[in-house]
Coordinates of C-alpha atoms in Angstrom, one line a residue:
Chain A
M8 CA 118.1 164.3 132.6
R9 CA 114.6 163.1 132.7
N10 CA 114.4 163.5 129.0
G11 CA 117.5 161.5 128.6
Y12 CA 116.0 158.5 130.5
R13 CA 112.8 158.8 128.4
I14 CA 114.8 158.8 125.2
A15 CA 116.9 155.9 126.4
F16 CA 113.7 154.0 127.3
V17 CA 112.1 154.6 123.9
V18 CA 115.3 153.7 122.0
T19 CA 115.5 150.4 124.0
V20 CA 111.9 149.5 123.4
A21 CA 112.3 150.3 119.7
A22 CA 115.4 148.2 119.5
F23 CA 113.6 145.2 121.0
A24 CA 110.7 145.7 118.7
A25 CA 113.0 145.9 115.7
V26 CA 114.8 142.7 116.7
S27 CA 111.4 141.0 117.1
F28 CA 110.2 142.2 113.8
F29 CA 113.2 141.1 111.8
T30 CA 113.4 137.8 113.6
T31 CA 109.8 137.0 112.9
A32 CA 110.2 138.1 109.3
S33 CA 112.9 135.6 108.8
M34 CA 110.9 132.7 110.3
T35 CA 109.4 130.0 108.2
K36 CA 105.7 129.8 107.7
A37 CA 105.5 126.8 110.0
Q38 CA 107.5 128.5 112.7
K39 CA 105.3 131.6 112.5
K40 CA 102.4 129.4 113.2
G41 CA 104.2 127.8 116.0
G42 CA 104.3 124.4 114.2
F43 CA 107.4 122.4 113.4
S44 CA 108.1 120.9 110.0
H45 CA 110.5 118.0 109.6
A46 CA 110.5 118.7 105.9
T47 CA 112.4 121.9 105.8
A48 CA 115.7 121.8 104.0
A49 CA 117.6 122.4 107.2
H50 CA 115.7 119.9 109.3
K51 CA 115.9 117.2 106.7
K52 CA 119.7 117.3 106.9
Q53 CA 119.7 116.5 110.6
E54 CA 119.9 113.0 112.0
C55 CA 116.8 112.1 114.0
G56 CA 118.9 111.4 117.0
S57 CA 120.4 114.9 117.0
C58 CA 117.1 116.1 118.4
H59 CA 115.1 113.0 119.6
K60 CA 116.6 111.0 122.4
N61 CA 115.6 107.4 122.9
P62 CA 114.6 106.9 125.6
T63 CA 113.6 110.3 127.0
A64 CA 113.9 111.0 130.7
N65 CA 110.2 110.7 131.3
W66 CA 109.7 107.2 129.9
V67 CA 108.8 105.5 133.1
T68 CA 105.8 107.7 133.9
A69 CA 104.8 108.5 130.3
R70 CA 105.0 105.0 128.7
G71 CA 106.1 102.4 131.2
F72 CA 108.8 101.2 128.7
P73 CA 111.8 103.0 127.2
D74 CA 110.5 105.2 124.4
V75 CA 110.7 108.6 122.8
A76 CA 108.0 110.0 125.1
D77 CA 108.7 113.7 125.0
F78 CA 109.6 116.6 122.7
P79 CA 113.3 117.3 122.2
G80 CA 114.7 119.7 124.8
H81 CA 115.7 123.3 124.1
V82 CA 119.3 122.3 123.4
A83 CA 118.1 120.6 120.2
C84 CA 116.7 123.8 118.8
F85 CA 118.9 126.5 120.4
A86 CA 122.0 126.1 118.2
C87 CA 120.1 127.2 115.1
H88 CA 117.1 129.1 116.5
K89 CA 118.7 131.1 119.3
S90 CA 117.2 134.4 118.2
D91 CA 113.7 132.8 117.7
F92 CA 113.6 132.1 121.4
F93 CA 113.7 135.8 122.1
A94 CA 111.3 136.9 119.5
G95 CA 108.7 138.8 121.4
N96 CA 106.9 138.0 124.7
K97 CA 105.4 134.8 123.3
P98 CA 107.9 133.5 120.8
A99 CA 106.2 131.6 118.0
I100 CA 108.8 128.9 118.1
C101 CA 107.6 127.9 121.6
A102 CA 104.2 127.0 120.4
G103 CA 105.7 123.9 118.7
C104 CA 105.9 122.2 122.0
H105 CA 104.4 124.4 124.7
V106 CA 100.7 124.8 125.3
N107 CA 101.2 128.4 126.5
P108 CA 104.2 129.9 124.8
G109 CA 106.1 132.4 126.9
P110 CA 108.8 132.5 129.6
R111 CA 106.5 131.0 132.2
G112 CA 104.6 128.6 130.0
A113 CA 106.2 125.3 131.0
G114 CA 103.4 122.9 130.1
R115 CA 103.9 120.9 126.9
F116 CA 101.6 119.1 124.5
P117 CA 101.4 115.3 124.9
F118 CA 104.0 113.7 122.6
P119 CA 103.3 113.1 119.9
A120 CA 100.7 115.8 119.5
S121 CA 97.6 114.0 118.2
N122 CA 96.0 117.1 116.8
R123 CA 98.7 117.6 114.2
Q124 CA 99.2 116.1 110.8
H125 CA 101.5 113.1 110.5
E126 CA 104.7 113.8 108.6
F127 CA 106.0 110.3 108.4
S128 CA 104.8 107.0 107.1
T129 CA 105.9 103.8 108.8
I130 CA 107.6 101.0 107.0
F131 CA 107.1 97.5 108.3
P132 CA 108.2 94.6 106.2
H133 CA 105.8 91.8 107.1
S134 CA 107.8 89.5 104.8
V135 CA 110.9 89.7 106.9
H136 CA 109.1 89.3 110.1
Q137 CA 107.2 86.2 108.9
D138 CA 110.4 84.3 109.3
I139 CA 110.6 85.2 112.9
I140 CA 107.0 85.3 114.1
A141 CA 104.7 84.2 111.4
S142 CA 104.0 80.6 112.0
N143 CA 102.5 79.9 115.3
V144 CA 100.0 78.0 117.3
T145 CA 99.1 79.2 120.7
R146 CA 97.7 76.8 123.3
P147 CA 94.0 77.4 122.8
P148 CA 91.9 78.3 125.8
V149 CA 88.4 78.3 124.5
A150 CA 87.1 81.5 123.0
V151 CA 90.6 83.0 122.6
A152 CA 91.7 83.2 119.1
H153 CA 94.5 80.8 118.3
Y154 CA 96.3 80.8 115.1
V155 CA 96.8 77.8 113.1
M156 CA 98.3 77.8 109.7
A157 CA 96.1 76.1 107.3
S158 CA 96.0 75.9 103.6
F159 CA 93.5 76.9 101.0
T160 CA 92.1 73.4 101.0
R161 CA 89.5 72.8 103.5
T162 CA 91.0 71.2 106.6
P163 CA 88.7 69.8 109.3
L164 CA 89.1 71.1 112.8
P165 CA 90.6 70.4 115.3
L166 CA 93.9 70.7 113.4
F167 CA 96.4 69.3 115.9
D168 CA 97.5 65.8 115.8
D169 CA 99.6 66.3 118.9
K170 CA 100.4 68.8 121.6
P171 CA 100.0 72.2 120.0
P172 CA 103.3 74.1 120.2
T173 CA 103.5 77.7 121.4
F174 CA 105.0 80.3 119.1
N175 CA 104.9 84.0 118.7
N176 CA 102.5 85.2 116.2
C177 CA 100.8 88.2 114.5
A178 CA 98.9 88.9 117.6
I179 CA 102.1 90.4 119.0
C180 CA 101.1 93.5 117.1
H181 CA 97.5 92.9 116.1
Q182 CA 95.1 92.4 119.0
T183 CA 91.4 91.9 118.9
R184 CA 89.7 95.2 119.2
T185 CA 87.5 95.9 122.2
A186 CA 86.1 99.1 120.9
L187 CA 84.4 99.4 117.6
P188 CA 86.5 101.3 115.1
K189 CA 85.1 103.5 112.4
S190 CA 84.8 101.2 109.5
V191 CA 84.0 102.0 105.9
P192 CA 83.6 99.9 102.8
R193 CA 86.6 99.7 100.6
I194 CA 85.3 100.9 97.3
P195 CA 86.8 98.9 94.3
A196 CA 89.0 101.2 92.2
A197 CA 88.1 101.8 88.6
M198 CA 84.7 100.3 88.9
Q199 CA 81.2 101.8 88.8
P200 CA 78.4 100.5 91.0
L201 CA 75.5 98.9 89.2
A202 CA 72.9 100.3 91.6
D203 CA 72.4 102.4 94.7
P204 CA 73.1 100.3 97.9
A205 CA 70.1 98.4 99.2
A206 CA 68.9 99.1 102.7
D207 CA 71.0 97.2 105.2
D208 CA 71.1 97.2 109.0
F209 CA 74.3 95.2 109.3
A210 CA 76.4 96.3 112.2
P211 CA 79.9 94.9 112.9
K212 CA 81.1 94.2 116.4
P213 CA 84.5 95.2 117.8
G214 CA 85.7 91.6 117.7
F215 CA 85.4 91.6 113.9
F216 CA 88.5 93.7 113.7
R217 CA 92.1 93.6 114.8
D218 CA 94.0 96.7 115.8
L219 CA 97.3 98.2 114.7
P220 CA 100.3 99.1 116.8
Q221 CA 100.0 102.7 117.8
G222 CA 103.4 103.2 119.3
H223 CA 106.7 101.5 119.8
A224 CA 105.7 99.0 122.5
S225 CA 105.6 95.9 120.2
C226 CA 108.5 97.1 118.0
F227 CA 110.9 97.8 120.8
T228 CA 110.4 94.4 122.4
C229 CA 112.9 93.3 119.7
H230 CA 114.3 96.5 118.2
F231 CA 115.0 98.7 121.1
Q232 CA 118.7 97.9 120.7
G233 CA 120.9 95.4 118.9
I234 CA 118.6 94.3 116.1
K235 CA 118.6 96.6 113.1
P236 CA 116.9 98.9 112.8
A237 CA 117.4 99.8 116.4
G238 CA 115.4 102.2 118.4
T239 CA 117.8 105.1 117.7
D240 CA 117.6 104.6 113.9
C241 CA 114.3 106.3 113.4
A242 CA 114.6 106.9 109.7
S243 CA 114.8 103.2 108.9
C244 CA 111.1 102.8 109.8
H245 CA 109.8 106.4 109.6
K246 CA 109.9 107.9 106.1
L247 CA 109.1 111.6 105.5
T248 CA 105.9 112.0 103.5
T249 CA 103.4 114.6 102.5
P250 CA 101.6 115.6 105.7
Y251 CA 98.4 113.7 106.2
T252 CA 95.7 113.3 108.8
D253 CA 95.0 109.8 110.0
T254 CA 91.4 109.1 109.7
N255 CA 91.7 105.9 111.8
E256 CA 89.1 104.4 109.5
V257 CA 89.2 100.6 108.8
K258 CA 88.5 99.9 105.1
R259 CA 87.4 96.5 104.1
Y260 CA 85.8 94.8 101.1
S261 CA 84.1 92.5 103.5
L262 CA 82.9 94.3 106.6
K263 CA 81.0 91.1 107.5
F264 CA 84.1 89.1 108.2
D265 CA 84.3 88.2 111.9
H266 CA 87.8 87.4 113.1
Q267 CA 86.3 85.9 116.3
Q268 CA 83.9 83.5 114.6
K269 CA 85.1 80.1 115.7
D270 CA 86.0 78.7 112.3
H271 CA 88.0 81.9 111.5
S272 CA 89.7 82.2 114.9
A273 CA 90.8 78.6 114.7
R274 CA 92.9 79.4 111.6
D275 CA 96.3 81.0 111.3
C276 CA 96.4 84.6 110.1
M277 CA 98.5 83.5 107.1
T278 CA 95.7 81.3 105.9
C279 CA 94.0 84.4 104.6
H280 CA 96.5 87.2 104.9
V281 CA 98.7 85.7 102.2
R282 CA 99.7 88.9 100.3
I283 CA 100.8 90.7 103.4
S284 CA 103.1 87.9 104.4
Q285 CA 105.1 88.5 101.2
N286 CA 105.0 92.3 101.4
A287 CA 108.0 94.4 102.4
D288 CA 106.3 97.8 102.3
L289 CA 102.6 98.4 102.8
R290 CA 102.7 101.5 100.7
T291 CA 103.2 99.2 97.7
M292 CA 100.3 97.0 98.4
K293 CA 97.5 97.8 95.9
D294 CA 95.4 94.6 96.0
A295 CA 93.4 93.4 98.9
D296 CA 95.6 91.7 101.5
V297 CA 93.3 88.7 101.5
P298 CA 93.0 87.0 98.1
F299 CA 89.5 85.8 97.1
M300 CA 90.7 82.2 96.9
A301 CA 91.3 82.4 100.7
C302 CA 87.6 82.9 101.2
A303 CA 86.5 80.5 98.5
S304 CA 88.5 77.7 100.0
C305 CA 85.8 77.3 102.6
H306 CA 82.9 79.3 101.4
N307 CA 82.4 77.9 98.0
H308 CA 81.8 74.3 99.1
G309 CA 78.2 74.9 99.9
D310 CA 77.8 77.0 96.7
D311 CA 77.5 80.0 98.9
L312 CA 79.3 82.3 96.6
A313 CA 78.3 80.6 93.3
K314 CA 74.6 81.1 94.2
E315 CA 75.1 84.8 94.6
V316 CA 77.1 85.1 91.4
A317 CA 74.3 83.1 89.6
K318 CA 71.6 85.4 91.0
R319 CA 73.6 88.4 89.8
N320 CA 73.8 86.9 86.3
E321 CA 70.1 86.2 86.4
T322 CA 69.1 89.7 87.2
A323 CA 71.5 91.0 84.5
A324 CA 70.0 88.6 81.9
A325 CA 66.5 89.6 82.9
K326 CA 67.4 93.3 82.8
Q327 CA 66.3 93.6 86.4
P328 CA 67.9 95.7 89.1
A329 CA 71.3 94.1 89.9
F330 CA 71.2 91.5 92.7
Q331 CA 73.4 92.8 95.4
C332 CA 75.8 90.3 97.0
T333 CA 75.5 90.4 100.7
Y334 CA 76.7 87.0 101.9
C335 CA 80.2 88.5 102.4
H336 CA 79.7 92.1 101.6
T337 CA 77.5 95.0 102.7
P338 CA 75.4 96.4 99.8
A339 CA 77.9 99.3 99.5
I340 CA 80.3 96.7 97.9
G341 CA 77.9 94.0 96.9
R342 CA 76.4 96.4 94.3
F343 CA 79.5 96.5 92.2
P344 CA 80.2 94.3 89.2
V345 CA 81.4 90.8 90.1
P346 CA 85.2 90.9 89.7
A347 CA 87.0 88.3 87.6
S348 CA 88.5 86.7 90.7
H349 CA 85.0 85.6 91.8
Q350 CA 84.1 84.0 88.5
G351 CA 84.7 80.5 87.4
R352 CA 85.1 78.9 90.8
Chain B
M13 CA 103.6 65.0 100.6
L14 CA 104.3 67.8 98.2
L15 CA 101.0 68.9 96.8
V16 CA 101.1 71.1 93.8
L17 CA 98.1 73.0 92.7
L18 CA 98.2 75.4 89.8
A19 CA 94.9 77.1 89.1
P20 CA 94.6 80.1 87.0
L21 CA 93.1 82.9 89.0
G22 CA 91.2 85.9 87.6
S23 CA 91.1 89.2 89.4
T24 CA 90.3 92.7 88.5
R25 CA 94.0 93.4 88.5
A26 CA 94.9 90.4 86.4
E27 CA 92.3 90.4 83.6
A28 CA 95.1 91.0 81.1
Q29 CA 97.3 88.3 82.8
N30 CA 97.2 84.6 83.6
L31 CA 97.6 84.3 87.3
G32 CA 98.5 81.1 88.9
A33 CA 98.7 79.7 92.4
I34 CA 100.8 76.9 93.8
E35 CA 100.2 75.1 97.0
I36 CA 103.1 73.2 98.5
S37 CA 102.6 70.8 101.3
G38 CA 105.8 69.6 102.8
R39 CA 105.7 66.1 104.2
A40 CA 109.0 64.6 103.1
K41 CA 109.4 60.9 102.8
I42 CA 113.0 60.1 103.9
G43 CA 113.4 56.5 103.3
T44 CA 110.2 55.0 104.7
K45 CA 109.6 57.8 107.3
I46 CA 107.4 60.9 106.8
E47 CA 109.1 64.0 108.1
K48 CA 107.2 67.2 108.6
I49 CA 108.9 70.3 107.0
T50 CA 107.4 73.0 109.2
R51 CA 108.2 76.7 109.2
K52 CA 110.5 76.4 106.3
R53 CA 110.7 78.7 103.4
F54 CA 110.4 77.7 99.8
Y55 CA 111.2 79.9 96.8
L56 CA 109.6 80.1 93.4
F57 CA 111.5 80.8 90.3
R58 CA 110.6 81.1 86.7
G59 CA 112.1 78.3 84.5
G60 CA 112.9 74.7 85.3
L61 CA 116.0 73.0 86.6
E62 CA 118.2 73.7 83.6
A63 CA 117.2 77.4 83.4
N64 CA 118.3 77.7 87.0
R65 CA 121.3 75.4 86.8
A66 CA 123.9 77.9 87.9
M67 CA 122.0 78.6 91.1
L68 CA 121.4 75.0 91.8
D69 CA 125.1 74.2 91.2
R70 CA 125.9 76.8 94.0
V71 CA 123.3 75.1 96.2
K72 CA 124.9 71.7 95.6
A73 CA 128.4 73.0 96.4
S74 CA 127.4 74.9 99.5
A75 CA 128.2 73.6 103.0
G76 CA 125.4 74.0 105.6
V77 CA 125.8 74.5 109.3
S78 CA 123.3 72.9 111.6
R79 CA 121.4 74.9 114.1
D80 CA 122.9 73.0 117.0
C81 CA 126.4 73.4 115.5
F82 CA 126.0 77.1 115.0
Y83 CA 125.0 77.7 118.6
C84 CA 127.6 75.2 119.8
R85 CA 130.3 77.2 118.0
A86 CA 128.8 80.4 119.5
K87 CA 129.4 78.8 122.9
A88 CA 125.7 78.7 123.8
S89 CA 124.9 76.8 127.0
P90 CA 123.3 73.3 126.7
E91 CA 120.3 74.9 128.4
Y92 CA 120.0 77.5 125.6
I93 CA 120.3 74.9 122.9
A94 CA 117.8 72.7 124.7
W95 CA 115.3 75.7 124.9
L96 CA 115.6 76.1 121.1
K97 CA 115.3 72.4 120.5
A98 CA 112.2 72.0 122.7
E99 CA 110.0 73.7 120.1
N100 CA 112.3 73.4 117.1
C101 CA 113.1 77.1 117.2
E102 CA 116.0 78.7 115.3
S103 CA 116.1 81.9 117.4
P104 CA 115.0 83.3 120.7
F105 CA 112.3 85.3 118.9
C106 CA 110.5 82.1 118.1
R107 CA 108.3 82.0 121.3
E108 CA 107.7 83.8 124.5
I109 CA 110.6 83.7 127.0
T110 CA 108.9 83.0 130.3
A111 CA 110.1 83.7 133.9
D112 CA 110.8 80.0 134.2
D113 CA 113.0 80.1 131.1
I114 CA 114.9 82.9 132.5
T115 CA 115.7 81.0 135.7
K116 CA 116.8 77.9 133.7
V117 CA 118.8 79.3 130.8
P118 CA 122.0 81.2 131.8
E119 CA 122.0 83.5 128.8
F120 CA 118.4 84.6 129.5
Q121 CA 119.3 85.1 133.1
A122 CA 122.3 87.3 132.2
A123 CA 120.3 89.3 129.7
Y124 CA 117.5 89.7 132.3
Q125 CA 119.9 91.0 134.9
K126 CA 121.4 93.5 132.4
G127 CA 117.9 94.6 131.6
L128 CA 117.0 95.1 135.3
K129 CA 119.8 97.6 135.5
Q130 CA 119.1 99.2 132.2
F131 CA 115.4 99.5 132.6
R132 CA 115.4 100.9 136.1
G133 CA 114.4 97.7 137.8
K134 CA 111.3 97.2 135.8
T135 CA 111.0 93.4 135.9
D136 CA 108.3 93.2 133.2
I137 CA 110.4 95.1 130.7
A138 CA 113.5 93.2 131.6
Q139 CA 111.7 90.0 130.9
K140 CA 109.7 91.0 127.8
W141 CA 112.7 92.7 126.3
V142 CA 115.3 90.0 127.3
T143 CA 116.3 89.5 123.7
T144 CA 117.5 93.1 123.5
N145 CA 120.3 92.2 125.9
L146 CA 121.3 88.8 124.5
P147 CA 124.7 88.6 122.8
P148 CA 124.3 89.3 119.0
E149 CA 125.5 85.8 118.0
L150 CA 122.9 84.1 120.1
R151 CA 120.2 86.7 119.3
D152 CA 120.1 86.7 115.5
G153 CA 123.4 85.2 114.5
F154 CA 121.8 82.1 113.0
Y155 CA 119.3 84.1 111.1
R156 CA 122.1 86.3 109.7
Q157 CA 124.1 83.3 108.7
E158 CA 121.2 81.8 106.9
K159 CA 120.5 85.1 105.2
T160 CA 124.1 85.4 104.1
L161 CA 124.0 81.8 102.7
L162 CA 120.8 82.6 100.9
D163 CA 122.2 85.8 99.3
T164 CA 125.3 83.8 98.2
L165 CA 123.1 81.1 96.6
L166 CA 120.9 83.6 94.9
A167 CA 123.9 85.7 93.7
G168 CA 121.6 88.5 92.6
A169 CA 118.8 86.3 91.3
K170 CA 115.4 87.3 92.6
P171 CA 112.8 84.6 93.3
L172 CA 109.3 85.4 92.1
Q173 CA 108.0 84.7 95.6
S174 CA 108.8 82.9 98.8
S175 CA 106.4 81.3 101.2
M176 CA 106.7 79.3 104.4
T177 CA 105.2 76.0 105.4
D178 CA 103.0 76.1 108.4
I179 CA 103.0 73.9 111.4
V180 CA 99.7 72.2 111.2
T181 CA 98.7 71.5 107.6
I182 CA 102.4 71.7 106.6
K183 CA 101.7 73.7 103.5
A184 CA 102.9 76.9 101.9
I185 CA 101.1 78.9 99.2
F186 CA 102.2 80.9 96.2
I187 CA 99.5 83.1 94.7
D188 CA 99.4 85.8 92.0
I189 CA 101.9 84.0 89.9
A190 CA 101.9 85.7 86.5
L191 CA 102.7 83.7 83.5
T192 CA 105.0 85.3 80.9
A193 CA 102.9 87.4 78.5
G194 CA 101.5 85.3 75.7
K195 CA 102.2 82.0 77.4
T196 CA 99.5 79.6 78.5
S197 CA 101.9 77.2 80.0
E198 CA 105.1 77.7 81.8
T199 CA 107.6 75.8 84.0
F200 CA 108.5 77.0 87.4
L201 CA 111.1 75.9 89.9
I202 CA 110.4 75.5 93.6
S203 CA 113.3 75.0 96.0
N204 CA 114.1 75.6 99.7
L205 CA 117.6 76.6 98.7
V206 CA 118.8 76.7 102.3
P207 CA 119.2 73.1 103.7
I208 CA 116.5 71.8 105.8
E209 CA 117.8 69.8 108.8
I210 CA 116.4 66.4 109.1
G211 CA 118.1 63.8 111.3
G212 CA 121.5 65.4 111.2
K213 CA 121.5 65.9 107.4
G214 CA 120.7 68.9 105.3
Y215 CA 118.2 68.5 102.5
V216 CA 117.6 70.8 99.6
W217 CA 114.9 70.0 97.1
A218 CA 114.6 71.6 93.7
C219 CA 111.5 70.7 91.8
E220 CA 110.4 71.9 88.4
L221 CA 106.7 72.1 87.7
P222 CA 105.4 72.4 84.2
N223 CA 101.9 73.7 84.2
G224 CA 99.2 75.5 82.2
P225 CA 95.9 77.2 82.8
N226 CA 94.0 73.9 82.7
A227 CA 96.5 72.0 84.8
K228 CA 94.9 69.7 87.4
P229 CA 96.2 69.6 90.9
T230 CA 99.2 67.3 91.1
T231 CA 100.9 65.7 94.1
L232 CA 104.6 65.6 94.5
Q233 CA 106.1 64.1 97.6
P234 CA 109.7 65.2 98.3
T235 CA 111.5 62.0 98.8
F236 CA 114.9 60.7 99.3
P237 CA 115.7 58.9 97.1
V238 CA 113.8 61.0 94.6
V239 CA 110.7 59.6 93.0
N240 CA 109.6 61.7 90.0
K241 CA 106.0 61.6 88.9
S242 CA 104.5 62.6 85.6
G243 CA 105.2 66.2 84.5
Q244 CA 107.4 66.9 87.5
K245 CA 111.0 66.5 88.1
C246 CA 113.0 66.9 91.3
E247 CA 116.6 66.9 92.4
V248 CA 117.6 66.6 96.0
Y249 CA 120.9 67.5 97.5
V250 CA 121.8 65.8 100.8
R251 CA 124.8 66.6 102.9
D252 CA 125.8 65.4 106.3
L253 CA 125.8 68.3 108.8
P254 CA 128.5 68.8 111.3
V255 CA 127.7 67.6 114.8
C256 CA 128.5 69.5 117.9
A257 CA 130.5 67.4 120.3
G258 CA 132.4 68.7 123.3
G259 CA 132.0 72.3 122.3
S260 CA 133.3 72.0 118.7
C261 CA 131.8 71.1 115.4
E262 CA 133.5 68.5 113.3
A263 CA 132.4 67.6 109.8
K264 CA 131.0 64.1 109.6

């Protein structure tokens, strides 16, 4: 009898082990690691809303506004992955959402998990939104950036000839930064530098930069429901892409540009950010957002730029080390050949 | 004052191309009065008036609906229409909807109350997101109507670019305009296509601009009646817009 119980026990354990083994063997690589991939053939077929609910039940505490603020519940996975849930004491599938996989491990990672690669790029057509929110002038308390649409011809300030109207503007999504981002020079493509960068102690301040929306807060103000794409139509804004890690680096040709400088802050975003206002998909934007003529409209009147170009030409003619343009640029950029856009103005 | 500036631009990208830029300043002279054309979109096409005649014929034949008439037909309250008119807005997305606006405009109040229920009593969300609970016609109906009209007028044609005039300098800008390979001079057409409302009438300007790499800045003021200056030629199509009276819109 005792032997019978022993045999039954061993057979039962062996059966569970066999189930675990074969279940694990059939899992994808991502699942074995506990990760989740949106790009598998089976997942790609699903509608986003079949798993992700908007809003999730925890939105009040997690976000303060209706949002997708949590992982999908078990029901979203169970239909296809039932056996994975019982694969061993710490099923690998649980690690996709749970900090401590296992029957008692209720704690989940923050959503979205910041330590994972992004699988989606975000499409935002600035061109379409310009019709709605581009042109604006906010009532200007001193020292707060107000946006005035100006042209490439120099226009004296103040620019209002009557009471400034109040409209929505780019600042709905792009606020002045209060913390310094990691900024790197945007190296011109297909160009070789003329010299090593000269020593430079330039240090930008947070106010030089504007930030990007990091979540749905600004989008859902209009697009939560009704306006297409609505908040449940994730795929209209989020496109599957090769997984990447966001460096959060700000790349600029002109790190020295200060958005908060009074003559800059008095102008409208569109004065300089011309290309973006006509862009429907940032992924297609190859050139700098700000065309050179936007800068030259103000900064060439005192021969600021012409002087530097002339100095560069002098050093080249004299076969001296190339003069590095630092009026607008840090030496990391100023050491490159003068592009055609800078010539002849 | 329509100011046209075409200046060839070089850039690393465009060394093999001639790139142009056009600056449009919209201060229309209607009769003897200067009207500011602000926050209105202009479209750039290759070719002049005759090359784009089919499209311009469609523009001439189209009937426009004024903003006020649209919202009148949509049964918007006088307060709603007044809110739009106050800052010459075409939609509720134009500017911030304040708590005061919510108390004064019935549609905002109704949307706010809906939002309070939907967003678990959070007054800040109900206010900030008030447009998400507006009826579709009032929310973006006018924009959709204008978009439908534009698509009909274009009939598959694709403008090279479009750009909006601003509210202070009243100018719009086209840049990175590539001339056809091998050409040093080319004619472009600029038009607003969708009628611009001025004083109860809808105006569409269509101006052709011949230019070359050495073109000097020229000034063209959209006028009615049209006054053409050297090298530039404009047509303007004017139509009386229906007026909202007693809740319905009758053609003038």
